[in-house]
CSV table of C-alpha atoms and ligand atoms in Angstrom, one decimal:
chain,number,residue,atom,x,y,z
A,1184,MET,CA,22.4,47.6,-59.1
A,1185,ASN,CA,25.9,46.5,-58.3
A,1186,ASN,CA,25.5,43.1,-56.5
A,1187,LYS,CA,28.7,43.6,-54.4
A,1188,TYR,CA,26.5,45.9,-52.2
A,1189,GLU,CA,23.5,45.5,-50.0
A,1190,ILE,CA,21.0,48.3,-49.6
A,1191,VAL,CA,19.8,49.2,-46.1
A,1192,VAL,CA,16.6,51.3,-45.7
A,1193,GLY,CA,14.8,52.9,-42.8
A,1194,LEU,CA,11.6,54.9,-43.3
A,1195,GLU,CA,10.1,57.8,-41.4
A,1196,VAL,CA,6.5,58.0,-42.5
A,1197,HIS,CA,4.1,60.9,-41.7
A,1198,ALA,CA,0.4,60.2,-42.0
A,1199,GLU,CA,-2.4,62.8,-41.6
A,1200,LEU,CA,-5.1,61.6,-39.3
A,1201,SER,CA,-8.8,62.0,-40.4
A,1202,THR,CA,-10.1,63.4,-37.1
A,1203,LYS,CA,-13.0,65.9,-37.5
A,1204,THR,CA,-11.0,68.7,-36.0
A,1205,LYS,CA,-7.3,69.8,-35.7
A,1206,ILE,CA,-4.9,68.6,-33.0
A,1207,PHE,CA,-4.9,71.7,-30.7
A,1208,CYS,CA,-8.0,73.8,-31.7
A,1209,GLY,CA,-11.5,73.3,-32.9
A,1210,CYS,CA,-10.9,74.2,-36.6
A,1211,LYS,CA,-12.1,71.7,-39.2
A,1212,ASN,CA,-9.6,69.2,-40.5
A,1213,GLU,CA,-10.5,68.9,-44.1
A,1214,PHE,CA,-8.6,68.6,-47.4
A,1215,GLY,CA,-9.4,70.9,-50.3
A,1216,ALA,CA,-11.2,73.7,-48.5
A,1217,GLU,CA,-10.7,77.2,-49.8
A,1218,VAL,CA,-7.3,78.5,-48.6
A,1219,ASN,CA,-7.1,80.0,-45.1
A,1220,THR,CA,-10.7,79.3,-44.1
A,1221,ASN,CA,-10.1,76.6,-41.5
A,1222,VAL,CA,-8.0,78.8,-39.2
A,1223,CYS,CA,-8.2,80.4,-35.8
A,1224,PRO,CA,-5.8,82.2,-33.5
A,1225,VAL,CA,-4.5,78.9,-32.1
A,1226,CYS,CA,-3.4,77.3,-35.3
A,1227,MET,CA,-2.2,80.6,-36.7
A,1228,GLY,CA,0.1,80.8,-33.7
A,1229,LEU,CA,-1.0,84.2,-32.4
A,1230,PRO,CA,0.6,85.2,-29.1
A,1231,GLY,CA,-1.4,84.5,-26.0
A,1232,THR,CA,-3.3,81.5,-27.3
A,1233,LEU,CA,-3.2,78.1,-25.6
A,1234,PRO,CA,-3.5,74.6,-27.2
A,1235,VAL,CA,-6.0,72.0,-26.1
A,1236,LEU,CA,-5.1,68.5,-27.0
A,1237,ASN,CA,-7.7,66.6,-29.2
A,1238,GLU,CA,-8.2,63.3,-27.4
A,1239,LYS,CA,-9.1,61.5,-30.7
A,1240,VAL,CA,-5.6,62.1,-31.9
A,1241,VAL,CA,-4.2,60.2,-28.9
A,1242,GLU,CA,-6.8,57.4,-29.5
A,1243,TYR,CA,-5.9,57.1,-33.2
A,1244,GLY,CA,-2.2,57.0,-32.4
A,1245,ILE,CA,-2.7,54.2,-29.8
A,1246,ARG,CA,-4.8,52.2,-32.4
A,1247,MET,CA,-1.9,52.4,-34.8
A,1248,GLY,CA,0.6,51.6,-32.1
A,1249,HIS,CA,-1.3,48.4,-31.3
A,1250,ALA,CA,-1.5,47.5,-35.0
A,1251,LEU,CA,2.3,47.9,-35.0
A,1252,ASN,CA,2.8,45.7,-31.9
A,1253,CYS,CA,4.2,48.7,-29.9
A,1254,THR,CA,4.5,49.4,-26.2
A,1255,ILE,CA,2.1,52.2,-25.4
A,1256,ASN,CA,3.7,54.9,-23.2
A,1257,ARG,CA,0.8,55.7,-21.0
A,1258,ALA,CA,2.7,58.5,-19.2
A,1259,THR,CA,3.4,60.7,-22.2
A,1260,LYS,CA,4.2,64.3,-22.9
A,1261,HIS,CA,4.7,66.8,-25.7
A,1262,ASP,CA,7.8,68.8,-26.7
A,1263,ARG,CA,8.6,71.9,-28.8
A,1264,LYS,CA,10.8,71.5,-31.8
A,1265,ASN,CA,12.1,75.0,-32.5
A,1266,TYR,CA,12.8,76.3,-35.9
A,1267,PHE,CA,12.0,79.4,-37.9
A,1268,TYR,CA,10.3,79.0,-41.2
A,1269,ALA,CA,7.3,80.4,-42.9
A,1270,ASP,CA,5.3,77.2,-42.7
A,1271,LEU,CA,5.0,77.4,-38.9
A,1272,PRO,CA,3.9,80.7,-37.5
A,1273,LYS,CA,4.6,79.7,-33.9
A,1274,ALA,CA,8.3,79.1,-34.8
A,1275,TYR,CA,8.1,75.7,-33.1
A,1276,GLN,CA,6.3,72.5,-33.9
A,1277,THR,CA,4.5,70.8,-31.0
A,1278,THR,CA,5.7,67.2,-31.3
A,1279,GLN,CA,7.0,64.4,-29.0
A,1280,ASP,CA,10.7,64.0,-28.4
A,1281,ASP,CA,12.0,61.7,-25.7
A,1282,VAL,CA,8.7,60.0,-24.7
A,1283,PRO,CA,6.8,59.0,-27.9
A,1284,LEU,CA,3.2,57.7,-27.6
A,1285,CYS,CA,4.2,54.3,-28.9
A,1286,ALA,CA,7.6,52.5,-29.2
A,1287,ASN,CA,9.4,49.2,-29.8
A,1288,GLY,CA,7.1,47.4,-32.2
A,1289,TYR,CA,7.2,45.6,-35.4
A,1290,LEU,CA,5.3,45.0,-38.6
A,1291,ASP,CA,5.4,41.8,-40.6
A,1292,ILE,CA,5.2,42.3,-44.3
A,1293,LEU,CA,5.0,39.8,-47.2
A,1294,VAL,CA,7.7,40.2,-49.8
A,1295,GLY,CA,7.8,37.6,-52.5
A,1296,ASP,CA,7.3,34.3,-50.7
A,1297,GLU,CA,8.8,35.6,-47.5
A,1298,THR,CA,7.4,37.2,-44.4
A,1299,ARG,CA,9.8,39.9,-43.3
A,1300,ARG,CA,9.7,41.5,-39.8
A,1301,ILE,CA,10.4,45.3,-39.9
A,1302,GLY,CA,11.1,46.8,-36.5
A,1303,ILE,CA,9.2,49.9,-35.5
A,1304,THR,CA,11.3,52.3,-33.4
A,1305,ARG,CA,8.6,54.7,-32.4
A,1306,LEU,CA,5.3,56.3,-33.3
A,1307,HIS,CA,4.5,59.8,-32.1
A,1308,ILE,CA,1.9,62.5,-32.6
A,1309,GLU,CA,2.5,66.0,-33.8
A,1310,GLU,CA,1.0,68.9,-35.8
A,1311,ASP,CA,1.3,69.4,-39.5
A,1312,THR,CA,2.7,72.7,-40.9
A,1313,ALA,CA,1.1,75.2,-43.3
A,1314,LYS,CA,1.3,74.4,-47.0
A,1315,LEU,CA,3.7,76.6,-49.0
A,1316,ILE,CA,2.6,77.3,-52.5
A,1317,HIS,CA,5.5,78.6,-54.6
A,1318,ALA,CA,4.0,80.9,-57.2
A,1319,ASP,CA,6.2,81.5,-60.3
A,1320,GLU,CA,4.0,84.4,-61.4
A,1321,PHE,CA,5.5,86.8,-59.0
A,1322,GLY,CA,8.5,84.8,-57.9
A,1323,GLY,CA,7.1,84.4,-54.3
A,1324,THR,CA,5.4,82.0,-52.0
A,1325,LEU,CA,1.8,81.9,-50.8
A,1326,ILE,CA,0.9,80.2,-47.5
A,1327,ASP,CA,-2.2,78.1,-46.8
A,1328,PHE,CA,-2.7,77.8,-43.0
A,1329,ASN,CA,-5.5,75.2,-43.4
A,1330,ARG,CA,-3.0,72.4,-43.0
A,1331,CYS,CA,-1.4,74.0,-39.9
A,1332,GLY,CA,-2.4,72.0,-36.9
A,1333,VAL,CA,-3.7,69.0,-38.8
A,1334,PRO,CA,-2.9,66.0,-36.7
A,1335,LEU,CA,0.0,63.7,-37.8
A,1336,ILE,CA,1.5,60.5,-36.7
A,1337,GLU,CA,5.1,59.9,-37.5
A,1338,ILE,CA,6.1,56.2,-37.7
A,1339,VAL,CA,9.9,55.6,-37.6
A,1340,SER,CA,11.2,52.2,-38.7
A,1341,GLU,CA,14.4,50.4,-37.8
A,1342,PRO,CA,16.9,50.2,-40.7
A,1343,ASP,CA,15.5,46.7,-41.4
A,1344,MET,CA,14.6,46.9,-45.1
A,1345,ARG,CA,17.0,45.5,-47.6
A,1346,SER,CA,15.6,46.6,-51.0
A,1347,ALA,CA,13.5,49.3,-52.7
A,1348,GLU,CA,10.8,46.6,-53.2
A,1349,GLU,CA,10.7,45.8,-49.5
A,1350,ALA,CA,10.3,49.5,-48.6
A,1351,LYS,CA,7.5,49.9,-51.1
A,1352,VAL,CA,5.6,46.8,-49.7
A,1353,TYR,CA,6.2,48.2,-46.1
A,1354,LEU,CA,4.7,51.5,-47.1
A,1355,GLU,CA,1.7,49.9,-48.9
A,1356,THR,CA,1.1,47.7,-45.8
A,1357,LEU,CA,1.2,50.7,-43.5
A,1358,ARG,CA,-1.3,52.5,-45.8
A,1359,THR,CA,-3.7,49.6,-45.8
A,1360,ILE,CA,-3.6,49.4,-42.0
A,1361,LEU,CA,-4.4,53.1,-41.7
A,1362,LEU,CA,-7.4,52.5,-43.9
A,1363,TYR,CA,-8.5,49.3,-42.0
A,1364,LEU,CA,-8.3,51.3,-38.8
A,1365,GLY,CA,-10.2,54.2,-40.3
A,1366,ILE,CA,-7.8,56.7,-38.9
A,1367,SER,CA,-6.5,58.3,-42.1
A,1368,ASP,CA,-7.6,58.9,-45.7
A,1369,ALA,CA,-4.2,57.6,-46.6
A,1370,LYS,CA,-4.3,59.4,-50.0
A,1371,MET,CA,-0.8,59.7,-51.2
A,1372,GLN,CA,-1.8,62.0,-54.1
A,1373,GLU,CA,-3.3,64.5,-51.5
A,1374,GLY,CA,-0.2,64.3,-49.4
A,1375,SER,CA,-1.8,62.5,-46.5
A,1376,ILE,CA,1.1,60.1,-46.4
A,1377,ARG,CA,4.7,61.4,-46.9
A,1378,ALA,CA,7.9,59.5,-46.4
A,1379,ASP,CA,11.5,60.4,-45.6
A,1380,VAL,CA,13.7,57.7,-47.0
A,1381,ASN,CA,17.0,56.8,-45.3
A,1382,VAL,CA,19.4,54.8,-47.4
A,1383,SER,CA,22.9,53.4,-46.9
A,1384,VAL,CA,24.8,50.7,-48.7
A,1385,ARG,CA,27.4,48.2,-47.5
A,1386,PRO,CA,29.5,45.4,-49.0
A,1387,VAL,CA,27.5,42.2,-49.0
A,1388,GLY,CA,28.3,40.2,-45.8
A,1389,SER,CA,29.4,43.3,-43.8
A,1390,LYS,CA,27.8,43.7,-40.3
A,1391,GLU,CA,28.4,47.4,-40.0
A,1392,TYR,CA,26.0,49.9,-41.5
A,1393,GLY,CA,27.2,52.4,-44.0
A,1394,VAL,CA,26.7,56.2,-43.9
A,1395,ARG,CA,23.0,57.1,-44.0
A,1396,VAL,CA,21.6,59.6,-46.3
A,1397,GLU,CA,18.1,60.9,-45.9
A,1398,THR,CA,15.9,61.8,-48.9
A,1399,LYS,CA,13.0,64.0,-48.0
A,1400,ASN,CA,9.7,64.8,-49.7
A,1401,VAL,CA,8.8,61.5,-51.2
A,1402,SER,CA,5.1,61.2,-51.7
A,1403,SER,CA,4.2,58.2,-53.8
A,1404,PHE,CA,4.9,54.5,-53.8
A,1405,SER,CA,6.8,54.7,-57.1
A,1406,GLY,CA,8.6,57.7,-55.6
A,1407,VAL,CA,9.8,55.7,-52.6
A,1408,TYR,CA,11.0,52.9,-54.9
A,1409,ASN,CA,12.7,55.2,-57.4
A,1410,ALA,CA,14.3,57.4,-54.6
A,1411,ILE,CA,15.9,54.4,-53.0
A,1412,VAL,CA,17.2,52.9,-56.2
A,1413,TYR,CA,18.6,56.4,-57.2
A,1414,GLU,CA,20.3,57.0,-53.9
A,1415,ALA,CA,21.7,53.6,-53.6
A,1416,ASN,CA,23.2,53.8,-57.0
A,1417,ARG,CA,24.6,57.2,-56.3
A,1418,GLN,CA,26.3,55.9,-53.1
A,1419,ILE,CA,27.7,52.9,-54.8
A,1420,GLU,CA,29.2,55.0,-57.6
A,1421,VAL,CA,30.9,57.3,-55.1
A,1422,LEU,CA,32.4,54.3,-53.3
A,1423,GLU,CA,33.4,52.5,-56.4
A,1424,ASN,CA,35.2,55.7,-57.5
A,1425,GLY,CA,37.2,55.7,-54.3
A,1426,GLY,CA,35.1,58.6,-52.8
A,1427,GLU,CA,33.7,59.1,-49.4
A,1428,LEU,CA,30.1,59.4,-48.3
A,1429,PHE,CA,28.8,62.0,-45.9
A,1430,GLN,CA,25.7,62.0,-43.7
A,1431,GLU,CA,23.4,64.5,-45.5
A,1432,THR,CA,19.9,65.4,-46.3
A,1433,ARG,CA,18.7,65.4,-49.9
A,1434,ARG,CA,15.5,66.4,-51.6
A,1435,TRP,CA,13.7,64.1,-54.0
A,1436,ASP,CA,12.5,65.6,-57.3
A,1437,ASP,CA,10.0,63.1,-58.6
A,1438,ALA,CA,9.5,64.8,-62.0
A,1439,ALA,CA,13.3,64.8,-62.6
A,1440,GLY,CA,13.7,61.3,-61.1
A,1441,LYS,CA,16.7,62.4,-59.0
A,1442,ASN,CA,17.6,64.0,-55.7
A,1443,VAL,CA,19.6,67.1,-54.9
A,1444,LEU,CA,21.6,68.1,-51.8
A,1445,MET,CA,19.7,70.1,-49.2
A,1446,ARG,CA,22.1,70.2,-46.3
A,1447,SER,CA,25.1,68.3,-45.0
A,1448,LYS,CA,25.6,67.1,-41.4
A,1449,GLU,CA,27.7,70.2,-40.6
A,1450,ASP,CA,24.7,72.5,-41.1
A,1451,ALA,CA,22.2,70.2,-39.5
A,1452,GLN,CA,19.8,72.2,-37.3
A,1453,ASP,CA,19.7,72.1,-33.6
A,1454,TYR,CA,16.0,72.2,-32.7
A,1455,ARG,CA,16.6,72.8,-29.0
A,1456,TYR,CA,13.7,70.5,-28.0
A,1457,PHE,CA,12.1,71.2,-24.7
A,1458,PRO,CA,8.9,70.1,-22.9
A,1459,GLU,CA,5.9,72.0,-24.1
A,1460,PRO,CA,5.0,74.3,-21.1
A,1461,ASP,CA,1.4,74.9,-22.5
A,1462,LEU,CA,0.4,71.2,-22.3
A,1463,LEU,CA,0.6,69.2,-19.1
A,1464,GLY,CA,2.1,65.7,-19.2
A,1465,TYR,CA,-0.7,63.2,-18.6
A,1466,VAL,CA,-1.3,59.5,-18.0
A,1467,ILE,CA,-3.6,57.6,-20.4
A,1468,PRO,CA,-6.1,55.4,-18.6
A,1469,GLU,CA,-5.1,51.7,-18.8
A,1470,GLU,CA,-8.6,50.8,-19.6
A,1471,LEU,CA,-8.6,53.0,-22.8
A,1472,VAL,CA,-5.4,51.4,-24.0
A,1473,GLU,CA,-6.8,47.9,-23.4
A,1474,ASN,CA,-10.2,48.7,-25.0
A,1475,LEU,CA,-8.5,50.0,-28.1
A,1476,LYS,CA,-6.4,46.9,-28.3
A,1477,ALA,CA,-9.5,44.7,-28.1
A,1478,GLU,CA,-11.2,46.7,-30.9
A,1479,LEU,CA,-8.3,46.1,-33.3
A,1480,PRO,CA,-9.7,44.5,-36.5
A,1481,GLU,CA,-7.9,41.7,-38.3
A,1482,LEU,CA,-5.2,43.4,-40.4
A,1483,PRO,CA,-4.3,42.9,-44.0
A,1484,VAL,CA,-1.2,40.6,-43.7
A,1485,GLN,CA,-3.0,38.3,-41.3
A,1486,LYS,CA,-6.0,38.3,-43.6
A,1487,THR,CA,-3.8,37.4,-46.6
A,1488,LEU,CA,-2.3,34.5,-44.7
A,1489,ARG,CA,-5.7,33.3,-43.5
A,1490,TYR,CA,-7.1,33.4,-47.0
A,1491,MET,CA,-4.2,31.3,-48.2
A,1492,ASN,CA,-4.0,28.9,-45.4
A,1493,GLU,CA,-7.6,28.4,-44.4
A,1494,CYS,CA,-9.4,29.2,-47.6
A,1495,GLY,CA,-6.9,27.8,-50.0
A,1496,LEU,CA,-6.8,30.9,-52.2
A,1497,SER,CA,-3.7,31.7,-54.2
A,1498,ARG,CA,-1.2,34.2,-52.8
A,1499,ALA,CA,-2.2,36.7,-55.6
A,1500,ASP,CA,-6.0,36.4,-55.0
A,1501,ALA,CA,-5.6,36.4,-51.2
A,1502,GLU,CA,-3.5,39.6,-51.3
A,1503,THR,CA,-5.8,41.4,-53.8
A,1504,ILE,CA,-8.8,40.8,-51.5
A,1505,ALA,CA,-6.9,41.6,-48.2
A,1506,LEU,CA,-5.3,44.8,-49.5
A,1507,SER,CA,-8.7,46.2,-50.2
A,1508,LYS,CA,-10.9,46.8,-47.1
A,1509,ASP,CA,-13.9,47.0,-49.4
A,1510,LYS,CA,-13.4,43.6,-51.0
A,1511,ALA,CA,-12.3,42.0,-47.7
A,1512,VAL,CA,-15.3,43.2,-45.8
A,1513,PHE,CA,-17.7,41.7,-48.5
A,1514,PHE,CA,-15.7,38.5,-48.8
A,1515,ASP,CA,-15.7,37.9,-45.0
A,1516,ALA,CA,-19.4,38.7,-44.7
A,1517,CYS,CA,-20.1,36.1,-47.4
A,1518,MET,CA,-17.9,33.5,-45.8
A,1519,ALA,CA,-19.5,34.1,-42.4
A,1520,THR,CA,-22.9,32.9,-43.8
A,1521,GLY,CA,-21.3,29.4,-44.2
A,1522,LYS,CA,-23.4,28.9,-47.4
A,1523,CYS,CA,-20.7,28.8,-50.0
A,1524,GLY,CA,-17.0,27.9,-50.4
A,1525,PRO,CA,-14.1,30.4,-50.8
A,1526,LYS,CA,-12.9,29.5,-54.2
A,1527,LEU,CA,-15.9,30.3,-56.4
A,1528,LEU,CA,-16.7,33.3,-54.1
A,1529,SER,CA,-13.2,34.8,-54.6
A,1530,ASN,CA,-13.6,34.4,-58.4
A,1531,TRP,CA,-16.9,36.3,-58.2
A,1532,VAL,CA,-15.6,39.0,-55.9
A,1533,LEU,CA,-12.4,39.6,-58.0
A,1534,GLY,CA,-14.2,39.1,-61.3
A,1535,GLU,CA,-17.8,40.2,-62.0
A,1536,ILE,CA,-18.4,42.1,-58.8
A,1537,THR,CA,-15.2,44.2,-59.1
A,1538,ARG,CA,-15.9,44.8,-62.7
A,1539,VAL,CA,-19.3,46.2,-62.0
A,1540,ALA,CA,-18.0,48.3,-59.1
A,1541,ASN,CA,-15.2,49.7,-61.3
A,1542,GLU,CA,-17.6,50.5,-64.1
A,1543,ARG,CA,-19.8,52.4,-61.8
A,1544,ARG,CA,-16.8,54.0,-60.0
A,1545,CYS,CA,-18.2,52.9,-56.6
A,1546,GLU,CA,-17.3,50.6,-53.7
A,1547,ILE,CA,-18.7,47.0,-53.6
A,1548,SER,CA,-20.5,48.1,-50.4
A,1549,GLU,CA,-22.3,50.7,-52.4
A,1550,LEU,CA,-23.8,48.2,-54.9
A,1551,PRO,CA,-27.4,47.1,-54.4
A,1552,LEU,CA,-26.0,43.5,-54.3
A,1553,THR,CA,-26.7,41.8,-51.0
A,1554,VAL,CA,-24.4,39.2,-49.3
A,1555,GLU,CA,-27.4,36.9,-49.0
A,1556,ASN,CA,-28.3,36.9,-52.7
A,1557,LEU,CA,-24.7,36.4,-53.8
A,1558,VAL,CA,-24.0,33.4,-51.5
A,1559,ASP,CA,-27.4,31.9,-52.5
A,1560,MET,CA,-26.5,32.2,-56.1
A,1561,ILE,CA,-23.0,30.7,-55.6
A,1562,ALA,CA,-24.6,27.8,-53.6
A,1563,LEU,CA,-26.8,27.1,-56.7
A,1564,ILE,CA,-23.7,26.9,-58.9
A,1565,GLU,CA,-21.9,24.7,-56.3
A,1566,ASN,CA,-24.8,22.2,-56.0
A,1567,LYS,CA,-25.0,22.2,-59.8
A,1568,THR,CA,-28.5,23.6,-60.0
A,1569,ILE,CA,-27.3,26.3,-62.4
A,1570,SER,CA,-24.3,26.5,-64.8
A,1571,ASN,CA,-21.8,29.4,-64.8
A,1572,ALA,CA,-23.5,30.7,-67.9
A,1573,ALA,CA,-26.9,30.8,-66.2
A,1574,ALA,CA,-25.4,32.3,-63.1
A,1575,LYS,CA,-24.3,35.3,-65.2
A,1576,THR,CA,-28.0,35.9,-66.0
A,1577,VAL,CA,-28.9,35.7,-62.3
A,1578,PHE,CA,-26.1,38.0,-61.3
A,1579,GLU,CA,-27.1,40.7,-63.8
A,1580,ILE,CA,-30.4,40.8,-61.9
A,1581,ILE,CA,-29.3,40.5,-58.3
A,1582,VAL,CA,-26.6,43.1,-58.7
A,1583,ASP,CA,-29.3,45.7,-58.9
A,1584,LYS,CA,-32.4,44.1,-57.4
A,1585,ASP,CA,-33.0,42.3,-54.2
A,1586,GLU,CA,-34.6,39.2,-55.7
A,1587,LYS,CA,-34.0,35.6,-54.6
A,1588,PRO,CA,-31.7,33.7,-57.0
A,1589,ALA,CA,-33.9,30.6,-56.6
A,1590,ASP,CA,-37.0,32.6,-57.7
A,1591,ILE,CA,-35.1,34.0,-60.7
A,1592,VAL,CA,-33.9,30.5,-61.7
A,1593,LYS,CA,-37.5,29.3,-61.6
A,1594,ALA,CA,-39.1,32.2,-63.3
A,1595,LYS,CA,-36.5,32.2,-66.2
A,1596,GLY,CA,-36.2,28.4,-66.4
A,1597,LEU,CA,-32.5,28.5,-65.8
A,1598,ALA,CA,-32.1,25.3,-63.9
A,1599,GLN,CA,-29.4,23.0,-65.2
A,1600,ILE,CA,-30.8,19.8,-66.7
A,1601,SER,CA,-29.3,16.8,-64.9
A,1602,ASP,CA,-32.1,14.4,-65.7
A,1603,SER,CA,-30.3,11.7,-67.7
A,1604,SER,CA,-33.1,10.6,-70.0
A,1605,ALA,CA,-33.6,14.2,-71.2
A,1606,LEU,CA,-29.8,14.5,-71.7
A,1607,GLN,CA,-29.6,11.1,-73.5
A,1608,THR,CA,-32.1,12.3,-76.1
A,1609,ILE,CA,-29.9,15.3,-76.9
A,1610,VAL,CA,-26.8,13.1,-77.0
A,1611,ASP,CA,-28.4,10.7,-79.4
A,1612,SER,CA,-29.6,13.4,-81.7
A,1613,VAL,CA,-26.1,15.1,-81.8
A,1614,ILE,CA,-24.5,11.7,-82.6
A,1615,ALA,CA,-27.0,11.1,-85.4
A,1616,ALA,CA,-26.2,14.6,-86.9
A,1617,ASN,CA,-22.4,14.4,-86.7
A,1618,GLU,CA,-21.4,11.2,-88.3
A,1619,LYS,CA,-18.0,12.6,-89.5
A,1620,ALA,CA,-17.0,13.8,-86.1
A,1621,ILE,CA,-18.0,10.5,-84.5
A,1622,ASN,CA,-15.8,8.6,-87.0
A,1623,ASP,CA,-12.9,11.1,-86.3
A,1624,TYR,CA,-13.3,10.3,-82.6
A,1625,LYS,CA,-13.2,6.6,-83.2
A,1626,GLY,CA,-10.2,7.1,-85.4
A,1627,GLY,CA,-8.3,8.6,-82.5
A,1628,ARG,CA,-9.0,12.3,-82.8
A,1629,THR,CA,-10.5,12.5,-79.4
A,1630,ASN,CA,-10.3,16.3,-79.3
A,1631,VAL,CA,-13.5,16.5,-81.3
A,1632,LEU,CA,-15.2,15.6,-78.0
A,1633,GLY,CA,-15.2,19.3,-77.0
A,1634,PHE,CA,-17.1,20.1,-80.2
A,1635,LEU,CA,-19.6,17.4,-79.6
A,1636,VAL,CA,-20.3,18.4,-76.0
A,1637,GLY,CA,-20.6,22.0,-77.3
A,1638,GLN,CA,-23.3,20.9,-79.7
A,1639,CYS,CA,-25.2,19.2,-76.8
A,1640,MET,CA,-24.9,22.4,-74.8
A,1641,LYS,CA,-26.3,24.4,-77.7
A,1642,GLN,CA,-29.3,22.1,-78.2
A,1643,SER,CA,-30.0,22.3,-74.4
A,1644,LYS,CA,-29.8,26.1,-74.6
A,1645,GLY,CA,-27.0,26.1,-72.1
A,1646,GLN,CA,-29.0,24.2,-69.5
A,1647,GLY,CA,-27.5,20.7,-69.9
A,1648,ASN,CA,-24.9,19.6,-67.3
A,1649,PRO,CA,-21.7,19.6,-69.4
A,1650,ALA,CA,-19.9,17.0,-67.2
A,1651,MET,CA,-22.8,14.6,-67.7
A,1652,PHE,CA,-22.9,15.3,-71.4
A,1653,LYS,CA,-19.3,14.5,-71.7
A,1654,GLU,CA,-19.6,11.2,-69.8
A,1655,MET,CA,-22.7,10.1,-71.7
A,1656,MET,CA,-21.2,11.0,-75.1
A,1657,ILE,CA,-18.1,8.9,-74.5
A,1658,ALA,CA,-20.2,6.0,-73.3
A,1659,ALA,CA,-22.6,6.3,-76.3
A,1660,ILE,CA,-19.8,6.3,-78.9
A,1661,GLU,CA,-17.9,3.5,-77.3
A,1662,ASN,CA,-21.0,1.3,-77.2
A,1663,SER,CA,-22.0,2.1,-80.8
B,2038,ADP,P1,16.7,61.9,-37.9
B,2038,ADP,O1,15.7,62.5,-37.0
B,2038,ADP,O2,18.0,62.5,-37.9
B,2038,ADP,O3,16.2,61.6,-39.2
B,2038,ADP,P2,16.1,59.4,-36.7
B,2038,ADP,O4,16.9,58.5,-35.8
B,2038,ADP,O5,14.8,59.9,-36.2
B,2038,ADP,O6,17.0,60.5,-37.2
B,2038,ADP,O7,15.7,58.5,-38.0
B,2038,ADP,C1,16.6,57.7,-38.4
B,2038,ADP,C2,16.0,56.9,-39.6
B,2038,ADP,O8,17.0,56.4,-40.4
B,2038,ADP,C3,15.3,55.6,-39.1
B,2038,ADP,O9,14.2,55.3,-39.9
B,2038,ADP,C4,16.4,54.6,-39.2
B,2038,ADP,O10,15.9,53.3,-39.4
B,2038,ADP,C5,17.1,55.0,-40.4
B,2038,ADP,N1,18.5,54.6,-40.4
B,2038,ADP,C6,19.4,54.8,-39.3
B,2038,ADP,N2,20.6,54.3,-39.7
B,2038,ADP,C7,20.5,53.9,-41.0
B,2038,ADP,C8,21.5,53.4,-41.9
B,2038,ADP,N3,22.7,53.2,-41.6
B,2038,ADP,N4,21.0,53.1,-43.2
B,2038,ADP,C9,19.7,53.3,-43.5
B,2038,ADP,N5,18.8,53.8,-42.7
B,2038,ADP,C10,19.2,54.1,-41.4
B,2039,MG,MG1,14.6,62.2,-40.2
B,2040,ZN,ZN1,-7.5,76.6,-35.5
């Protein structure tokens, strides 16, 4: 990147909603079904059919609008965007033009050590198009209409991002919010989130925006990052060579790692938007809008900040938990018991528990491990009843069986020995058996202390309290 220039990015993000049925008909909304099986006259665009709006789509859109701090336009309407292409048998897409469901919001994201506020211009609901499958075998195109009529929300940001990294974080944050709200699978690899990336560059310090170029068809986080870097570099090169930039639309080719020109501004299409005559305008009840707002869960960025500020977790740990709904739900449930502190808990959630869930390719919520047993076990570590080593043994059991940690500790004799006379006997025998190490210590090589405490731990079969061993060992040597 040439540092004479600043990058300006705005994203248009499409997300498929995970409603049971499509937006204007009763066909199933599912990914991966056999081609052209979830179809009917409505979503195939046959003449004479009429759309019926799926209320869940409006509800999901409002949820997302609230999460993005938008104004909800209760009096809303739908419009036709007219164009002729094989992916849309009606020859128009039913979308929203001048009155989007939600508008004028923002999303705070965490980039590096900074909180950045990204403006949300609008969010509207619309239908997805059919999927075109280009078949090289016969040089033609196959059409799968299952995707036709799948509900989408389109979220348009202000040109408020200033780097590829920021755009990537913005998209990741949007994705996590969709998952927290439970309104989209948000699987980029299945195309449930797709982004159009708008990029311009301007000399550092300039107040004016440069000429915007839109790159379509970006469908992965790395794709968004690479598409922005590629396009910014292309624009800078043109400018540095004394050339001129034009407003145009380009297509991202992820495999090739570059974009190609699709169309320039001159041949931009005129979609001749007009109000959808087959759907009446309607007013969304205020109560519904308010209820959906009240139901809004705590969102990932707020969670990250809370974990850092109230629980004292590091930025990395806080974010790793908050960005995974599965981890966060479990962590919060444990914290809610009030039985253990956040530090050790986060270590277990991010360490052993995640390891086991990964090994078994399942969610933490699917493990037999209960919140109660885990917090009881952590409390036993915290009040020094068991050592970390003994806790591993307890964990191996409670991760599969609903047994009380205290019972396991008793049955297996795992309790840490903190009785000083029992520990003193061990310290004395270790001192007697390690004359050389003791002399080394007295001669100033104090790092042999670790070895000596290790010997004590070994004799106590891991059950001695290491901090007490250390203290008693120093005292014993110094008094000898
Ligand atoms: P269109 O429908 O033609 O793509 P929109 O106004 O719907 O136009 O979308 C514009 C998108 O481009 C928004 O995400 C906006 O933030 C972004 N944008 C606008 N101007 C610029 C600019 N100069 N540089 C980068 N992005 C821009
Ligand atoms: Mg666009
Ligand atoms: Zn249908």
